[in-house]
Amino acid sequence: MESFRGDLIEWFKKEQRTLPWRENQDPYRVWISEIMLQQTKVETVIPYFEQFIRKFPTLEDLAAADEQEVLKAWEGLGYYSRARNLQTAVREVVSEYHSEVPKTVEEIGSLKGVGPYTQGAILSIAYDLPVPAVDGNVMRVLSRVLLVDEDIAKQSTRKLFELLVSSLISSKDPSSFNQGLMELGAIVCTPKSPSCLLCPVQEHCRAFHKGVEQELPVKSSKKTQKVLRYRTYVVENERGEVLIEKRPENGLLANLWQYPMVKEEEVEEGDLDGLKIEENGMIDRVRHTFSHLIWEMEVHRAEAVSGTVQREDARFVPKETIKNYPFPVSHQKIHPHLR
DNA sequence: CAAGCGTGGTT
DNA sequence: TAACCAAGCTT
């Protein structure tokens, strides 16, 4: 009877998917892929990764780029602080580490946006170092194989799994071990209906033997989202330009652009923070769900009459240039109304 | 530790 | 439809 570790690695080497970031072990490419893959499905990431690498082929290219350009390349991927932290970290690697991604847990873990999972993933995949990389897949797989019923929503539970992985990980091929756990979780040991009959480590799985694989992992539920109602304006001036504004540099959708929004309870008809407008009716309702809240937007069309907007970073721009600005998906839904 | 931070797919 | 989930990190 082979070991869990041996069976897992053998399976991974044979069955792993062909993915663009698996072409080589370039630490930069591994890094980019790991950041993009945070809370994001493989199929979603693939086109973003390829386009991103084309646009920023090296650490130096990304370090030298304009932040708005990076956000534009990230447009639609979500969790935009990932992009801004990534560029901050890349700049630090260029200036403080001679453009070489550091090889120690302490150094790489100090980079912005590189947490406990990502540091292990980069060190094991790019540098073949035996460091745990515990993500949601790993916790699901190991909670079943080892019959662990701790709440995986708690941070302390992730540390428990890091300890377990440390004792299980292969010193010969830590990359295949870590990736094998994740690949197994993504393809076989899925959350809903795991394919236990096809599982390469079935004989090692305590949950399967007890018939409780569907009950694991244990995860406490999160609460419901808050609903926020906005009126969103598509304001055109006499030159046919459209009003857009840049969001604050911190918080939700930081530094992205949007059509000006006003909380529904703060709407003043005919006035958009100092800009006198003539409203021409509602043209759409856009509902956008975030992980923690919901926007319900009434989109109104309007013409600028007089005055100026007392809003930070608001400006009229030609319609053709809208595509050059990074917009959240909620506002991309409004773009078609411009033609 | 809990909350904030996106988006799209599945059930 | 609503809930859940996905190669998490920061504060």
XYZ file of C-alpha atoms in Angstrom, chain A residues 38-271:
234
model
C -7.056 34.195 -4.921
C -10.803 33.581 -4.544
C -11.026 33.296 -8.319
C -11.647 30.308 -10.577
C -8.989 28.945 -12.916
C -11.143 29.443 -16.035
C -11.667 33.092 -15.142
C -7.977 33.713 -14.556
C -6.560 32.152 -17.740
C -7.328 35.003 -20.196
C -6.382 37.666 -17.636
C -3.068 35.935 -16.952
C -2.135 35.673 -20.619
C -3.064 39.255 -21.364
C -1.303 40.508 -18.220
C 1.939 38.697 -19.052
C 1.825 40.007 -22.612
C 1.409 43.524 -21.321
C 3.881 43.247 -18.425
C 6.354 40.493 -19.390
C 8.808 41.138 -16.557
C 9.014 42.436 -13.014
C 10.592 45.614 -14.339
C 7.782 46.201 -16.832
C 5.170 45.916 -14.118
C 7.180 48.062 -11.713
C 7.484 50.831 -14.299
C 3.837 50.797 -15.372
C 1.225 53.377 -14.487
C -1.176 52.192 -11.790
C -4.193 53.021 -13.942
C -2.737 50.805 -16.658
C -2.429 47.931 -14.181
C -5.979 48.449 -12.938
C -7.178 48.459 -16.537
C -5.526 45.075 -17.051
C -7.257 43.880 -13.875
C -10.646 45.285 -14.878
C -13.383 42.727 -14.187
C -11.231 40.409 -12.054
C -12.357 41.935 -8.761
C -10.548 42.483 -5.466
C -8.647 45.360 -7.014
C -6.388 45.884 -4.008
C -4.682 42.717 -5.231
C -3.481 44.599 -8.288
C -2.323 47.642 -6.384
C -0.593 45.591 -3.680
C 1.026 43.447 -6.347
C 2.550 46.435 -8.062
C 3.740 47.866 -4.745
C 5.384 44.533 -3.925
C 6.929 44.169 -7.372
C 8.448 47.626 -7.058
C 9.931 46.581 -3.729
C 11.440 43.445 -5.245
C 12.992 45.517 -8.031
C 14.451 48.121 -5.683
C 15.293 46.051 -2.607
C 16.020 42.581 -4.006
C 17.706 43.310 -7.346
C 14.589 42.147 -9.182
C 14.828 38.636 -7.743
C 11.784 37.266 -5.942
C 13.070 36.439 -2.421
C 13.382 32.798 -1.356
C 12.655 32.993 2.357
C 9.324 32.910 4.165
C 10.217 36.052 6.094
C 11.171 38.151 3.082
C 8.494 37.041 0.651
C 5.832 37.127 3.357
C 6.635 40.768 4.094
C 5.636 41.804 0.571
C 2.263 43.482 0.189
C -0.494 41.080 -0.777
C 1.596 37.987 -0.058
C 0.002 36.162 2.872
C 0.440 32.721 4.409
C -0.996 30.842 1.430
C 0.725 32.775 -1.337
C 4.176 32.678 0.244
C 3.993 28.895 0.483
C 2.662 28.581 -3.040
C 5.433 30.677 -4.584
C 8.228 29.116 -2.534
C 7.109 25.554 -3.258
C 6.120 25.956 -6.910
C 8.835 28.329 -8.119
C 11.674 27.255 -5.807
C 10.815 23.668 -4.762
C 10.917 24.562 -1.079
C 8.888 22.413 1.375
C 6.551 25.110 2.695
C 2.810 24.557 3.277
C 0.365 26.379 0.971
C -3.010 26.022 2.641
C -6.010 27.327 0.715
C -9.678 26.370 0.701
C -9.023 23.288 -1.423
C -6.336 21.998 0.902
C -8.536 22.457 3.958
C -11.428 20.667 2.270
C -9.295 17.738 1.103
C -7.464 17.282 4.380
C -10.553 17.783 6.522
C -11.954 14.746 4.731
C -8.822 12.624 4.491
C -7.885 13.228 8.115
C -11.425 13.693 9.449
C -10.925 17.189 10.848
C -14.116 18.959 11.931
C -12.699 22.332 12.985
C -14.439 25.379 11.481
C -12.406 26.319 8.398
C -13.777 29.866 8.531
C -11.532 30.463 11.547
C -7.963 31.579 10.994
C -6.699 29.303 13.747
C -7.889 26.330 11.709
C -5.677 27.310 8.789
C -2.703 27.143 11.152
C -3.711 23.671 12.222
C -3.693 22.567 8.588
C -0.298 24.191 8.045
C 1.038 22.010 10.837
C -0.552 18.933 9.284
C 0.863 19.752 5.843
C 4.305 20.341 7.343
C 4.311 16.767 8.601
C 2.969 15.332 5.346
C 4.737 17.360 2.672
C 7.273 15.719 0.397
C 10.799 17.088 0.704
C 11.573 15.643 -2.724
C 8.662 17.244 -4.593
C 6.852 19.803 -2.430
C 5.550 21.533 -5.549
C 3.628 18.490 -6.771
C 2.418 17.759 -3.252
C 0.987 21.243 -2.698
C -0.423 21.556 -6.193
C -1.731 18.006 -5.997
C -3.792 18.835 -2.916
C -5.265 21.876 -4.656
C -5.813 20.118 -7.967
C -7.530 17.241 -6.206
C -9.801 19.694 -4.401
C -10.627 21.467 -7.645
C -11.284 18.389 -9.787
C -12.180 15.409 -7.567
C -12.685 16.361 -3.930
C -15.214 19.076 -4.735
C -17.462 20.835 -2.194
C -20.823 19.454 -3.335
C -20.591 16.004 -4.885
C -17.035 14.720 -4.544
C -16.015 11.982 -7.004
C -14.827 9.594 -4.337
C -15.052 6.568 -6.636
C -12.423 8.136 -8.899
C -10.269 9.480 -6.096
C -6.583 8.491 -6.174
C -6.354 8.685 -2.381
C -9.674 7.061 -1.550
C -8.035 4.298 0.478
C -6.428 6.939 2.708
C -9.611 8.934 3.291
C -11.139 8.576 6.743
C -14.262 10.544 5.796
C -14.941 8.210 2.858
C -14.565 5.132 5.021
C -17.086 6.582 7.468
C -19.344 7.839 4.670
C -19.283 11.417 5.959
C -17.391 13.167 3.147
C -20.433 15.348 2.394
C -20.465 16.658 5.966
C -16.943 18.042 5.703
C -15.455 20.546 5.894
C -17.318 22.352 8.653
C -17.701 26.017 7.816
C -19.657 28.673 9.698
C -21.934 30.734 7.471
C -21.607 34.435 6.838
C -24.361 36.948 7.269
C -26.544 38.562 4.631
C -25.504 41.534 2.543
C -26.642 45.092 3.147
C -28.579 46.782 0.332
C -27.530 50.284 -0.773
C -29.647 52.291 -3.212
C -28.052 54.841 -5.531
C -29.038 57.091 -8.387
C -26.407 56.947 -11.088
C -26.168 59.689 -13.689
C -25.098 59.559 -17.305
C -24.592 63.279 -17.797
C -23.727 64.699 -21.172
C -22.606 68.266 -21.853
C -23.119 70.390 -24.971
C -19.981 68.909 -26.530
C -21.295 65.371 -26.187
C -18.820 64.535 -23.438
C -19.806 62.339 -20.482
C -19.216 62.937 -16.788
C -17.155 60.339 -14.905
C -15.400 60.388 -11.558
C -12.539 58.563 -9.894
C -13.360 56.661 -6.729
C -11.396 57.286 -3.503
C -7.935 55.754 -3.202
C -9.008 53.462 -0.385
C -11.862 51.070 0.216
C -14.321 49.554 -2.210
C -13.252 49.643 -5.877
C -10.431 52.026 -4.980
C -9.101 54.247 -7.789
C -11.534 52.891 -10.346
C -13.791 55.176 -12.376
C -17.564 55.383 -12.408
C -20.528 57.414 -13.529
C -21.373 59.767 -10.644
C -23.535 58.155 -7.983
C -25.724 59.744 -5.302
C -27.345 57.850 -2.454
C -31.058 57.705 -3.220
C -31.959 59.525 0.008
C -29.565 62.372 -0.885
C -30.862 63.000 -4.392
C -31.726 66.629 -5.239
C -33.646 66.865 -8.481
C -31.868 69.025 -11.047
C -28.676 69.312 -9.018
